[in-house]
Short mmCIF file of N, CA and C in Angstrom, two decimals:
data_model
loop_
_atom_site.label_atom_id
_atom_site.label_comp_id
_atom_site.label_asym_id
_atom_site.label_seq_id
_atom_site.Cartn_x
_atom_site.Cartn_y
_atom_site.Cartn_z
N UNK A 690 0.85 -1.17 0.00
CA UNK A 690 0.00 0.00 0.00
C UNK A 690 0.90 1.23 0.00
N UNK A 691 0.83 2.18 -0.94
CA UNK A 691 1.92 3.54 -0.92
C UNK A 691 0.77 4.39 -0.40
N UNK A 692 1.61 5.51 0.28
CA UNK A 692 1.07 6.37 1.48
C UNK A 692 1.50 7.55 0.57
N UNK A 693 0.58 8.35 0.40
CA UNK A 693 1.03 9.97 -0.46
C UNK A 693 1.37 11.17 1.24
N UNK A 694 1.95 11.92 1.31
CA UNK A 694 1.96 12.99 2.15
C UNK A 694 1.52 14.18 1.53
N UNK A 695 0.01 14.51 2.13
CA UNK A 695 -0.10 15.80 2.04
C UNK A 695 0.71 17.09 2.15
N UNK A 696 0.33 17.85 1.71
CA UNK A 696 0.98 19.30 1.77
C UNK A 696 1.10 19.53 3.51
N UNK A 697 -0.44 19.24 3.92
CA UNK A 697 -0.15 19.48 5.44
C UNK A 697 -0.89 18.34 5.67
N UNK A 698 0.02 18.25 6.65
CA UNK A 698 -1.05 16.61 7.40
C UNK A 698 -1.44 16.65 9.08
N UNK A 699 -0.94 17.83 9.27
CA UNK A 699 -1.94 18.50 10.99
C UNK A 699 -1.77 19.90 10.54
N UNK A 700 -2.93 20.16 11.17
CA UNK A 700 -2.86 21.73 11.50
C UNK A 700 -3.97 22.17 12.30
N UNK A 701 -4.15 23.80 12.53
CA UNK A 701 -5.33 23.95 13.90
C UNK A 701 -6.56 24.48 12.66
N UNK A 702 -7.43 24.45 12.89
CA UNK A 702 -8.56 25.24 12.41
C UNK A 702 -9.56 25.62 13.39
N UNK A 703 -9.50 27.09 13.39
CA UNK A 703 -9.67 27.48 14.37
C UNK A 703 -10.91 28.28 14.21
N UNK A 704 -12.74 27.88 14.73
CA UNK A 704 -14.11 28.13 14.04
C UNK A 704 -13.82 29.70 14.47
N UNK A 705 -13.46 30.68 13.73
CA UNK A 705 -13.51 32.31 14.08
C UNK A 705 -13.30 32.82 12.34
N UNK A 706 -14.14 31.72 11.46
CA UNK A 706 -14.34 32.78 10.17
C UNK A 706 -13.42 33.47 9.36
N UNK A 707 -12.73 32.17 8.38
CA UNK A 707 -12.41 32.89 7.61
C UNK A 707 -11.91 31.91 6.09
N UNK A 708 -11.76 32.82 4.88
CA UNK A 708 -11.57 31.57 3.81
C UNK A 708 -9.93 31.70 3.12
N UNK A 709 -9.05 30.51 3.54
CA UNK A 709 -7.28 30.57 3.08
C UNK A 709 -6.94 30.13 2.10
N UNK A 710 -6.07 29.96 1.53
CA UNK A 710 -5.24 29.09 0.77
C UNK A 710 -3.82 28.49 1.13
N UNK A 711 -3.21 28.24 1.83
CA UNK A 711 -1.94 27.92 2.68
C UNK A 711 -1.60 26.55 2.07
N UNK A 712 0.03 26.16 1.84
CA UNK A 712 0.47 25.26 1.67
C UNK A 712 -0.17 23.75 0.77
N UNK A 713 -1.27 23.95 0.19
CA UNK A 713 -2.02 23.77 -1.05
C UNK A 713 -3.19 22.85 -0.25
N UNK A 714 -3.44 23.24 0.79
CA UNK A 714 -4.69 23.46 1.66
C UNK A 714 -5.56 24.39 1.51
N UNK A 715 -7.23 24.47 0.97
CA UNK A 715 -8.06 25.80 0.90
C UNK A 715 -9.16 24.94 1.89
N UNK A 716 -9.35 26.21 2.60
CA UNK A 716 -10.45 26.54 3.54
C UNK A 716 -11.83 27.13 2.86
N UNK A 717 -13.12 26.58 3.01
CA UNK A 717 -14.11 27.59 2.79
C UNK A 717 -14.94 27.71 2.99
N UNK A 718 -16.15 28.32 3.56
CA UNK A 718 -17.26 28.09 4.43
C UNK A 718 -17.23 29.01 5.90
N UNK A 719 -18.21 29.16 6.66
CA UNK A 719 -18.52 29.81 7.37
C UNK A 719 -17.68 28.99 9.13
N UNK A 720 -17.10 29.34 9.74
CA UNK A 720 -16.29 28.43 10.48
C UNK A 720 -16.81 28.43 12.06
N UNK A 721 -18.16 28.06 11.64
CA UNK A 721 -19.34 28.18 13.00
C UNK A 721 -19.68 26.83 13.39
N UNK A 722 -20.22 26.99 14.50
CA UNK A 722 -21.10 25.24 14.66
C UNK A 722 -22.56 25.31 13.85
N UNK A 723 -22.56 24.14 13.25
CA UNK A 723 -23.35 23.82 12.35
C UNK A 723 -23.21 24.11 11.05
N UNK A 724 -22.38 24.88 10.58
CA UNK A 724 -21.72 25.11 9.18
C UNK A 724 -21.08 24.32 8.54
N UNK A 725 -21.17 24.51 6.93
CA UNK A 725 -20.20 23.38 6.42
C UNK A 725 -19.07 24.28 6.55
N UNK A 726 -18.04 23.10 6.42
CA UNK A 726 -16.48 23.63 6.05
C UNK A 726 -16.00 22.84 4.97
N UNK A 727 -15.65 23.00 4.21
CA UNK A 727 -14.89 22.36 2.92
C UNK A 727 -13.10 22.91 3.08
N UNK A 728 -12.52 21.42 3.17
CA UNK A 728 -11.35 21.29 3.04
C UNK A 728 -11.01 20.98 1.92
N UNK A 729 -9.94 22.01 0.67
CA UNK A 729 -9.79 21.16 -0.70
C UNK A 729 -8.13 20.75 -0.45
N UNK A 730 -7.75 19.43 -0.42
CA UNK A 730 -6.28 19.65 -0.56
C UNK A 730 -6.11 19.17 -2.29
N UNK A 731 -4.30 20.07 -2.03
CA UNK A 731 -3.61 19.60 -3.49
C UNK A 731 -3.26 17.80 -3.35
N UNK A 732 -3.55 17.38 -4.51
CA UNK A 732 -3.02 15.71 -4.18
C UNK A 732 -2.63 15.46 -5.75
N UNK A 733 -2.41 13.87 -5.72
CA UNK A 733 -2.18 13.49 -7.35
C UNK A 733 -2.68 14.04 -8.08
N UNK A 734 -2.65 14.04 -9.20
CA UNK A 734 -3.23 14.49 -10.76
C UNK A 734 -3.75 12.86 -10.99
N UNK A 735 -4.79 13.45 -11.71
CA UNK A 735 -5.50 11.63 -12.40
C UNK A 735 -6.46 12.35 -12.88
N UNK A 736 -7.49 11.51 -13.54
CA UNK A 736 -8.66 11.60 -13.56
C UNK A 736 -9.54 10.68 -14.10
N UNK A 737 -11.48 10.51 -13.83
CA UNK A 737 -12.11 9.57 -14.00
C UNK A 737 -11.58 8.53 -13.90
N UNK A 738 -11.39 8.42 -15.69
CA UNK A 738 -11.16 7.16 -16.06
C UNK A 738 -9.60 6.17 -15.79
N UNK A 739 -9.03 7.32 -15.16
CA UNK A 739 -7.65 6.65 -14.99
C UNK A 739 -7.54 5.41 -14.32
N UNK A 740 -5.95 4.80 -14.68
CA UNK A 740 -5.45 3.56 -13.63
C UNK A 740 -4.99 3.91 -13.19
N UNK A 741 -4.75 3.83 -11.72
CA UNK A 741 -5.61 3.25 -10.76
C UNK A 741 -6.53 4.85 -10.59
N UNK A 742 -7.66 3.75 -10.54
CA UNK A 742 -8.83 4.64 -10.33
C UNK A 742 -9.14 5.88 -9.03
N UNK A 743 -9.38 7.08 -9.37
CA UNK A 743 -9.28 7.80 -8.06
C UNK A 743 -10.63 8.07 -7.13
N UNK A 744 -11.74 6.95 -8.09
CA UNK A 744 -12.98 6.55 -6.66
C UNK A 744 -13.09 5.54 -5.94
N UNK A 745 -11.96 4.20 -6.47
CA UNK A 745 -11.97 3.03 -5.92
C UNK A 745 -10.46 2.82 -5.42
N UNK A 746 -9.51 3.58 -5.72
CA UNK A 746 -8.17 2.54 -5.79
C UNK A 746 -7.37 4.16 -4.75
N UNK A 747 -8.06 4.82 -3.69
CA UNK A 747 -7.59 6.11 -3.42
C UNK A 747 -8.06 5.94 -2.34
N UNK A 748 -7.91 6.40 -1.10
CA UNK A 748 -8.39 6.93 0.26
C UNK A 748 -7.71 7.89 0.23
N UNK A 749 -9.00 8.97 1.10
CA UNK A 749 -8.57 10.35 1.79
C UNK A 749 -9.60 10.28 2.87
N UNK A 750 -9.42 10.46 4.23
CA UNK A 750 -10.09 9.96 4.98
C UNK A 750 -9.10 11.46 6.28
N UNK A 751 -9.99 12.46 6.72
CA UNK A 751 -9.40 13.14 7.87
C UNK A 751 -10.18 13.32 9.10
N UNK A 752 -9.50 13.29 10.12
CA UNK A 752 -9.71 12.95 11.14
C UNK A 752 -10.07 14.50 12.06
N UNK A 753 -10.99 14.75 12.67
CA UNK A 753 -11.18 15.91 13.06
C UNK A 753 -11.11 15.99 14.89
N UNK A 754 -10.56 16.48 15.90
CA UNK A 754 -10.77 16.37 16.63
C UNK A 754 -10.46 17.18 17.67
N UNK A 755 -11.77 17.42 18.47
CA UNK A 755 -11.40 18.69 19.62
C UNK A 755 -11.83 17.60 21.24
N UNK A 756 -10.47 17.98 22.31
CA UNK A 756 -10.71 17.22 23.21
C UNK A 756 -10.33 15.53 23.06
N UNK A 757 -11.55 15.41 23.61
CA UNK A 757 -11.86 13.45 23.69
C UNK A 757 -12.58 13.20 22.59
N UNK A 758 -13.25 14.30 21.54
CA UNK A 758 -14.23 13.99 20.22
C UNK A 758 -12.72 14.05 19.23
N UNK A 759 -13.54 12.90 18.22
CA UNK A 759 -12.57 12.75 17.15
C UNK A 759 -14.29 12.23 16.15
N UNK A 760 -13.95 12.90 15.06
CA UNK A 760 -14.62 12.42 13.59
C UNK A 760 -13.84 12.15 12.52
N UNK A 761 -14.13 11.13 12.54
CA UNK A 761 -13.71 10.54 10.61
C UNK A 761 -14.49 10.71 9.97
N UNK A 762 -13.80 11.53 8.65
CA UNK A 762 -14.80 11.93 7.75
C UNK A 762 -14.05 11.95 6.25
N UNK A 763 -15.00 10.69 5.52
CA UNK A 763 -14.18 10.51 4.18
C UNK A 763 -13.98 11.97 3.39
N UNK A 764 -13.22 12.14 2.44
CA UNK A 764 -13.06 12.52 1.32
C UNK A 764 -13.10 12.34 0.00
N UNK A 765 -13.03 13.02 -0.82
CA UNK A 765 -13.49 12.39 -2.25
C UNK A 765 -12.37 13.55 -3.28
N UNK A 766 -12.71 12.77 -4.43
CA UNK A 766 -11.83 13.36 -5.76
C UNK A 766 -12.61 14.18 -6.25
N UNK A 767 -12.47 15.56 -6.05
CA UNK A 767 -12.65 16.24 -7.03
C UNK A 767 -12.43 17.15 -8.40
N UNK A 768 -11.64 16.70 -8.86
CA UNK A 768 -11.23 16.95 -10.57
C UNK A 768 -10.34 18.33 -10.13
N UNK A 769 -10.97 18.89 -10.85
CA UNK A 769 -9.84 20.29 -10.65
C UNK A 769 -10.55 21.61 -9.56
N UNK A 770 -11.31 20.81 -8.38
CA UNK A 770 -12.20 21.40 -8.05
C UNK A 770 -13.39 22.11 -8.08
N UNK A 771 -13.32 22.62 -9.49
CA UNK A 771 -14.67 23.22 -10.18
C UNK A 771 -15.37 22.71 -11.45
N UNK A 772 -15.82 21.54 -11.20
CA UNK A 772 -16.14 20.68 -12.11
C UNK A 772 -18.13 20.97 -12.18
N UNK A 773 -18.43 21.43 -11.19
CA UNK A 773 -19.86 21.93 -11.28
C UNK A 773 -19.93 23.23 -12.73
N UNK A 774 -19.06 23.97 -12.36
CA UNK A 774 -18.54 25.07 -13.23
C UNK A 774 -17.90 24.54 -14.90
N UNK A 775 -16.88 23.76 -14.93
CA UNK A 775 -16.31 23.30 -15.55
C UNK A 775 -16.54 21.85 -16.54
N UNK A 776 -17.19 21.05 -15.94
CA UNK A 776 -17.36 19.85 -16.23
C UNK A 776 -16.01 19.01 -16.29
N UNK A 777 -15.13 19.54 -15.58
CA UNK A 777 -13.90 18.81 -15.80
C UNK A 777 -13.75 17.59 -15.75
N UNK A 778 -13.19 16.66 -15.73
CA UNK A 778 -12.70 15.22 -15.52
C UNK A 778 -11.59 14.70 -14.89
N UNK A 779 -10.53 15.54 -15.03
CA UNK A 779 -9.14 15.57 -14.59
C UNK A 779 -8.99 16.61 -13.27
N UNK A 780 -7.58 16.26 -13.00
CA UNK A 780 -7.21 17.38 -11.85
C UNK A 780 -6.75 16.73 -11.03
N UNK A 781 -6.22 17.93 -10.00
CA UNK A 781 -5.49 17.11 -8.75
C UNK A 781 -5.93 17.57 -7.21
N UNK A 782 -7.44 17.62 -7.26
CA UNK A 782 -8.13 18.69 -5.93
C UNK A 782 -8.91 17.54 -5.25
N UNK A 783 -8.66 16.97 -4.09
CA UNK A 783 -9.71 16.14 -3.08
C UNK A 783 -9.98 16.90 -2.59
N UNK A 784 -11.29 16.48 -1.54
CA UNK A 784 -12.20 17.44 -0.59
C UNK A 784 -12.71 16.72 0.28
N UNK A 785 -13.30 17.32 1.51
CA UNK A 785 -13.92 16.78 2.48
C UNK A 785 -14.76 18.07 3.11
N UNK A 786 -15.96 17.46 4.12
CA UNK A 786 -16.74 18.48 4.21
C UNK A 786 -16.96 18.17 5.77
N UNK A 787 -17.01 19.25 6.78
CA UNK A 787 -17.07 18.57 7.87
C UNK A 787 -18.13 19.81 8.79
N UNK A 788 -18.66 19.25 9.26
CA UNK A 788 -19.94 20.07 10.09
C UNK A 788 -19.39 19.87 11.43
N UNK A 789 -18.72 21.06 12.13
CA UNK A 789 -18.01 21.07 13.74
C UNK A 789 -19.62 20.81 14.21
N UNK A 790 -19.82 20.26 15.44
CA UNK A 790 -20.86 20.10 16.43
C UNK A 790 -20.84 20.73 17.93
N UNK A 791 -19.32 21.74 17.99
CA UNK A 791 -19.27 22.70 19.22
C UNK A 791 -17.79 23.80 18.21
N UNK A 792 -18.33 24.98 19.06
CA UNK A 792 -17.87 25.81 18.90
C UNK A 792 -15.98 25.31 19.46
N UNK A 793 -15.14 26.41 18.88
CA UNK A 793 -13.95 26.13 19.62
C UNK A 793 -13.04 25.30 18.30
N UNK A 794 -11.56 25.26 19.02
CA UNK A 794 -10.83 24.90 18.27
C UNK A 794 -11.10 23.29 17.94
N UNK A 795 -10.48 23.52 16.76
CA UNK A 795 -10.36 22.06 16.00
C UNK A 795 -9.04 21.50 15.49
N UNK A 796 -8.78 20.40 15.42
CA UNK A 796 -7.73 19.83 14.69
C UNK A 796 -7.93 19.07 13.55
N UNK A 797 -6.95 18.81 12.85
CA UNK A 797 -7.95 17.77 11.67
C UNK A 797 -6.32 17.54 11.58
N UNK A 798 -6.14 15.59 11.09
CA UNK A 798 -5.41 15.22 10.24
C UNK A 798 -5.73 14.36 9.15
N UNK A 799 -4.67 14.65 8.10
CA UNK A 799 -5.33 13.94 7.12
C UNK A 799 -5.02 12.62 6.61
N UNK A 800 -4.93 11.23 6.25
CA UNK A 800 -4.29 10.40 5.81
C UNK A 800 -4.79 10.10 4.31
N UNK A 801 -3.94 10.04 3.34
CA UNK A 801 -4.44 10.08 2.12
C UNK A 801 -3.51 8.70 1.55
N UNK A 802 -3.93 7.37 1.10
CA UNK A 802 -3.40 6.30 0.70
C UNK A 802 -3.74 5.77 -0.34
N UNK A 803 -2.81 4.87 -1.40
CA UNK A 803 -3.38 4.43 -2.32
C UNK A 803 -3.19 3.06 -2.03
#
């Protein structure tokens, strides 16, 4: 099994509102309880139809956690990120979407494997 390393693989996110781009990590969404947050990281290049496939043959899976709470929360491939816009196919943008359930700091790490 080969292990890719994210750009960042800990960092704080901290719910006080606001949208980044850092180290090929983007932030976006409202950074409240009950809000989405969308994490896009930079990862491989592929797309659809490629070998090895990047909906079956890929994990991105990050781990969110404040305190004694921890959430796992998959991720997915999304093309070049703006594929609603674009119709793209290709690209090198995963994402994950995570709804905090208390105010306050957060952590998230990410493990991304093929």
């Amino acid at each position: 099994m080969k292990r890719y390393e994210l750009a960042v693989l800990c960092a704080v996110c901290a719910l006080v509102g606001f949208s980044s781009s850092v180290w090929g990590v983007a932030f976006s969404g409202e950074l409240r309880k009950w809000h989405n947050i969308t994490i896009t990281f930079d990862g491989p290049q592929t797309s659809e139809d490629a070998e090895p496939n990047p909906f079956l043959d890929y994990r991105l899976n990050v781990t969110f956690s404040k305190g004694d709470k921890r959430h796992v929360v998959p991720g997915y491939y999304a093309a070049d990120g703006k594929t609603a816009e674009t119709s793209a196919t290709s690209g090198n943008k995963w994402r994950v979407h995570f709804v905090p359930d208390e105010e306050g700091e957060w952590l998230y790490s990410a493990s991304f494997r093929k």
